[in-house]
mmCIF file with all atom_site columns, C-alpha atoms in Angstrom:
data_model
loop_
_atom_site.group_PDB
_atom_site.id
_atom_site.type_symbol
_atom_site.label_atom_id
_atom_site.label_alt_id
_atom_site.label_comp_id
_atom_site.label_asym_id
_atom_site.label_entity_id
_atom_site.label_seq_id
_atom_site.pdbx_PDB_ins_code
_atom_site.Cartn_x
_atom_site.Cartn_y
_atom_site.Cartn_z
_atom_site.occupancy
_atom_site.B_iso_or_equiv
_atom_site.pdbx_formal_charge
_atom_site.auth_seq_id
_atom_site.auth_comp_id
_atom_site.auth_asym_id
_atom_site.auth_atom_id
_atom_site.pdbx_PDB_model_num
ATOM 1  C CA . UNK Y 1 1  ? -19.172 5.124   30.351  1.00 0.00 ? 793 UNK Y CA 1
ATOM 2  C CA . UNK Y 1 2  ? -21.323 3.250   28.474  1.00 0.00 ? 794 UNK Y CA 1
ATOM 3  C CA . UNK Y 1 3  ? -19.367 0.172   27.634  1.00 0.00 ? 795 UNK Y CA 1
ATOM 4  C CA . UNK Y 1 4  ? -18.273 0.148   31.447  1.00 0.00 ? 796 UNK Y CA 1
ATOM 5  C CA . UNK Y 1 5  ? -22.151 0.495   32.426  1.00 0.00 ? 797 UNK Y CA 1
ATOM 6  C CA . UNK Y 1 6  ? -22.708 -2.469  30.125  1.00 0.00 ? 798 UNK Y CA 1
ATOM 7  C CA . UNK Y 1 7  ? -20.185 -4.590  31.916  1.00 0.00 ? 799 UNK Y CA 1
ATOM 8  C CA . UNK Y 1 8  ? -21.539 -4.128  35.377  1.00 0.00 ? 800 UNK Y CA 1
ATOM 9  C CA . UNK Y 1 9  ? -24.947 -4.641  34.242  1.00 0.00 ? 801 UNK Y CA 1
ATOM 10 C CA . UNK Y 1 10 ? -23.870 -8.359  32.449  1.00 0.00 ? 802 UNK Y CA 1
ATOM 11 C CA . UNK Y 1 11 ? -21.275 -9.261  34.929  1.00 0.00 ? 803 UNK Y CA 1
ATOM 12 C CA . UNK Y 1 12 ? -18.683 -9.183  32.387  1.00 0.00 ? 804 UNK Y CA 1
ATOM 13 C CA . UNK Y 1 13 ? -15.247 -10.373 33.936  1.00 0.00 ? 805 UNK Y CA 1
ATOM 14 C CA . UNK Y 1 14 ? -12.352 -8.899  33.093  1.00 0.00 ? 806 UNK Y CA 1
ATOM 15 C CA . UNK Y 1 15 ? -9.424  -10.589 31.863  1.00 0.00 ? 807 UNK Y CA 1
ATOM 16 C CA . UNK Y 1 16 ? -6.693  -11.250 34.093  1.00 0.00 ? 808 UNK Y CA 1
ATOM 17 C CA . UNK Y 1 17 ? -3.852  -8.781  35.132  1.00 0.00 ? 809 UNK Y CA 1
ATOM 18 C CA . UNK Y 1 18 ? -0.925  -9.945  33.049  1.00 0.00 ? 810 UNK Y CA 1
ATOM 19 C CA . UNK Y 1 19 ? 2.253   -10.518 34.219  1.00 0.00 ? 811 UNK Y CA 1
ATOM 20 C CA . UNK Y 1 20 ? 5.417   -9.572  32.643  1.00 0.00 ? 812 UNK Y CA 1
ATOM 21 C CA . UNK Y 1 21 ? 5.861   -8.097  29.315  1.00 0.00 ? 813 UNK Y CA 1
ATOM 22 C CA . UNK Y 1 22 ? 2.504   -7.218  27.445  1.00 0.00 ? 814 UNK Y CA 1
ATOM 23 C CA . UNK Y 1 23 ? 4.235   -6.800  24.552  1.00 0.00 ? 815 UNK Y CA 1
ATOM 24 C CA . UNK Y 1 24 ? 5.599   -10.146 24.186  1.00 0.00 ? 816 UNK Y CA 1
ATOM 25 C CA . UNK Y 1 25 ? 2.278   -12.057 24.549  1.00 0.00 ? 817 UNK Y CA 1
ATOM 26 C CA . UNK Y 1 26 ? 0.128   -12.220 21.284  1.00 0.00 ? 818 UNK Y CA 1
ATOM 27 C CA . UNK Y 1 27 ? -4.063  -11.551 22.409  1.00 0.00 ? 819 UNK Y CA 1
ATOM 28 C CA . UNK Y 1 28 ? -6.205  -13.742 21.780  1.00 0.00 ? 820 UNK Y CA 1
ATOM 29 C CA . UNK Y 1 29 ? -7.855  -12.891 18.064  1.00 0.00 ? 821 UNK Y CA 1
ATOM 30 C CA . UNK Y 1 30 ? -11.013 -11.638 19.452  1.00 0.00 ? 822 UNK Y CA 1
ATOM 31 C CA . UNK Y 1 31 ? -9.040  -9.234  21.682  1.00 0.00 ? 823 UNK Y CA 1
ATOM 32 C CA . UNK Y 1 32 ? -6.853  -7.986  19.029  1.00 0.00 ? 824 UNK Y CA 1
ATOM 33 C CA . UNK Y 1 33 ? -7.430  -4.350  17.489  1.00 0.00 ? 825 UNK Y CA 1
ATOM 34 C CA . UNK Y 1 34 ? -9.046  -4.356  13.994  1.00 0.00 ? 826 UNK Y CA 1
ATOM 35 C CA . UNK Y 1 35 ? -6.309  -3.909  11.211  1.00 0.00 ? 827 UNK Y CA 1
ATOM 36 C CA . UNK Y 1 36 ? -8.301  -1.950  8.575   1.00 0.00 ? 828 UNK Y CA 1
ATOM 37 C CA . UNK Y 1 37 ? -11.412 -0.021  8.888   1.00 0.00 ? 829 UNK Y CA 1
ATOM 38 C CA . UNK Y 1 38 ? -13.534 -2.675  6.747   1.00 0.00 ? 830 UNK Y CA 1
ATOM 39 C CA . UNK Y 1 39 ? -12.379 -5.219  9.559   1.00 0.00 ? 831 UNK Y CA 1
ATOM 40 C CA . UNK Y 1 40 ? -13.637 -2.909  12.358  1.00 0.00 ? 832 UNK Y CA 1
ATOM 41 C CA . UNK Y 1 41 ? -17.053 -2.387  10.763  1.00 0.00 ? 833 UNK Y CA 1
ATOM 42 C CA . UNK Y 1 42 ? -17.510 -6.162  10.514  1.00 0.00 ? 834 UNK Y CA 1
ATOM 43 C CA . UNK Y 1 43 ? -16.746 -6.258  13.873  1.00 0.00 ? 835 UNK Y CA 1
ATOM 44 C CA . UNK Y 1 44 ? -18.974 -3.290  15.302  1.00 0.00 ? 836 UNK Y CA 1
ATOM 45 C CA . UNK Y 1 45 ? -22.355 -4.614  13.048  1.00 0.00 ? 837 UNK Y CA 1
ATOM 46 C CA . UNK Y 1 46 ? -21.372 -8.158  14.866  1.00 0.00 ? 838 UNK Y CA 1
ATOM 47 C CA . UNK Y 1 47 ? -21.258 -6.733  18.357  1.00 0.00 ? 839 UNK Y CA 1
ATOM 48 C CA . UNK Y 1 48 ? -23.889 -6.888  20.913  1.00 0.00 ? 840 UNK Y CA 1
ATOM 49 C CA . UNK Y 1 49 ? -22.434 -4.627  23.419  1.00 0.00 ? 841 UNK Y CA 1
ATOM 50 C CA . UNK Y 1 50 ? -21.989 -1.958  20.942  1.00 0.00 ? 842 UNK Y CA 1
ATOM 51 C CA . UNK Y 1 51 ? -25.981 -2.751  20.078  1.00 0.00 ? 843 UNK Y CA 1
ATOM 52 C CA . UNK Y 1 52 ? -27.031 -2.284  23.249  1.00 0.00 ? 844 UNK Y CA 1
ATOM 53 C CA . UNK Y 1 53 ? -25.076 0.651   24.100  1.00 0.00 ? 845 UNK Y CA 1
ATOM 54 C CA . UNK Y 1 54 ? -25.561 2.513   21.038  1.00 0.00 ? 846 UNK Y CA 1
ATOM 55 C CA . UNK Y 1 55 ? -28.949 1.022   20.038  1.00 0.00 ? 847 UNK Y CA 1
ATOM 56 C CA . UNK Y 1 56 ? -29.493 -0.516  16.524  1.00 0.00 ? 848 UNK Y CA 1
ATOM 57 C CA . UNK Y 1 57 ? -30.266 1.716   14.050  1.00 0.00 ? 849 UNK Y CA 1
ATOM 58 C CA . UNK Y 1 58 ? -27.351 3.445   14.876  1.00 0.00 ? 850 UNK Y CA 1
ATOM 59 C CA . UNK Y 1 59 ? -24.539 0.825   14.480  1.00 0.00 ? 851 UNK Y CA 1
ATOM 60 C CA . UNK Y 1 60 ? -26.510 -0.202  11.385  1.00 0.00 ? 852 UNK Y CA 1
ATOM 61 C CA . UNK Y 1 61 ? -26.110 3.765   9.839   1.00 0.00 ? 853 UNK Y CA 1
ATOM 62 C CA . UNK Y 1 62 ? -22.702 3.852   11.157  1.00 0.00 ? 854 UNK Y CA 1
ATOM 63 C CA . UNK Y 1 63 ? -21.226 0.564   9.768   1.00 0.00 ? 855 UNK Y CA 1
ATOM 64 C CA . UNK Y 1 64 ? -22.968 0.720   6.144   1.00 0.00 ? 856 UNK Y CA 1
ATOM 65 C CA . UNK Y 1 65 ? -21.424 4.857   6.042   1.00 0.00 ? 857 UNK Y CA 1
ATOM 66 C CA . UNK Y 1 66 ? -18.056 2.985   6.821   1.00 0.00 ? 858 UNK Y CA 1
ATOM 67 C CA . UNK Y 1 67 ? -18.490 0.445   4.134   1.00 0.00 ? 859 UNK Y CA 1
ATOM 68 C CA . UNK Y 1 68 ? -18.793 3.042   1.734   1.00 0.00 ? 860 UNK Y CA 1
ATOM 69 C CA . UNK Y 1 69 ? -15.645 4.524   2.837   1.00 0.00 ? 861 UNK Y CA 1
ATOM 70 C CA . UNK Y 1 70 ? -14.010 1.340   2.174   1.00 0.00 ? 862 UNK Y CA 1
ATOM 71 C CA . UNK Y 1 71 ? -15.767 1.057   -0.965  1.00 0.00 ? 863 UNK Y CA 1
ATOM 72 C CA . UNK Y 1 72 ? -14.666 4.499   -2.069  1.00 0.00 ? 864 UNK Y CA 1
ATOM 73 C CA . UNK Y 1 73 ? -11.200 4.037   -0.930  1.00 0.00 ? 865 UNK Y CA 1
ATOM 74 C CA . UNK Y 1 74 ? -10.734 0.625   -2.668  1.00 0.00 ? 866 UNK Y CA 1
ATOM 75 C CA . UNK Y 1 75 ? -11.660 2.537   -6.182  1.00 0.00 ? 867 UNK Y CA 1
ATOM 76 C CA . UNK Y 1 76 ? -9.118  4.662   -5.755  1.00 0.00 ? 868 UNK Y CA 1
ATOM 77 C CA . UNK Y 1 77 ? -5.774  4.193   -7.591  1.00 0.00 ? 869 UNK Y CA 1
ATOM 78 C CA . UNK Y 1 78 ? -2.640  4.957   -5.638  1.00 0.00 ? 870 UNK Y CA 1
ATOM 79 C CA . UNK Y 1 79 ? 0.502   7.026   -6.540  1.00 0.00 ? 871 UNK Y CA 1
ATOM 80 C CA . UNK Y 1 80 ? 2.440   3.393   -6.142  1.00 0.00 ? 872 UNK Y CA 1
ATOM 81 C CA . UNK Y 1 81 ? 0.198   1.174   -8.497  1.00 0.00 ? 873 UNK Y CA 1
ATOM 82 C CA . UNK Y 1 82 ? 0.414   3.484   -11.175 1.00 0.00 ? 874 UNK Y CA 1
ATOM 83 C CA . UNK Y 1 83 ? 4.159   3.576   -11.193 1.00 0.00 ? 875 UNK Y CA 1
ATOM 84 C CA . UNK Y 1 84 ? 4.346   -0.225  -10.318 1.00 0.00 ? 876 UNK Y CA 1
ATOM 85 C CA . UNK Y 1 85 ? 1.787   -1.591  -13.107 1.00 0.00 ? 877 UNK Y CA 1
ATOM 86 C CA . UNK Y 1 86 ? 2.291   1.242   -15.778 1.00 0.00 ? 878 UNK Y CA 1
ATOM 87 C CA . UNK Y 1 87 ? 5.510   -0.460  -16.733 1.00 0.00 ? 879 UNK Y CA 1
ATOM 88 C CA . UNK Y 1 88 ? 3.668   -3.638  -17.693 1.00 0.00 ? 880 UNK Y CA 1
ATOM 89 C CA . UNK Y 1 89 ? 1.156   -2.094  -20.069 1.00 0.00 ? 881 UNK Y CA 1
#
């Protein structure tokens, strides 16, 4: 509701219907879904809709408790790069 309330209040146009396969057409980059979660919080923290919907402080909470996520999982070893680089030690 929010988001939608946003675009009516700044005249946001939509895109235009598309015709034909959806699947076959790549998005433009900025209308593409984030791939990983450290992409997405980039993303949210540079969003001004999300800012003004959700207010500041926040998106700023929100995307540094996701960062740590990412930082957490990055420290993590898998399953599959112990067995791939154990063989080379």
């Amino acid at each position: 509701i929010g988001a939608g309330l946003w675009g009516v209040e700044n005249a946001i146009t939509p895109p235009a219907p598309q015709d034909g396969d959806c699947y076959a057409n790549r998005p433009a980059d900025d209308m593409m879904f984030p791939r990983t979660l450290s992409e997405a919080a980039m993303r949210l923290d540079r969003s001004t809709a999300a800012r003004a919907i959700f207010d500041d402080t926040f998106i700023d909470t929100f995307v540094e408790m996701r960062r740590y996520e990412v930082a957490a999982y990055e420290a993590h070893v898998s399953p599959w790069e112990i067995s791939r680089y154990m063989e080379v030690v």
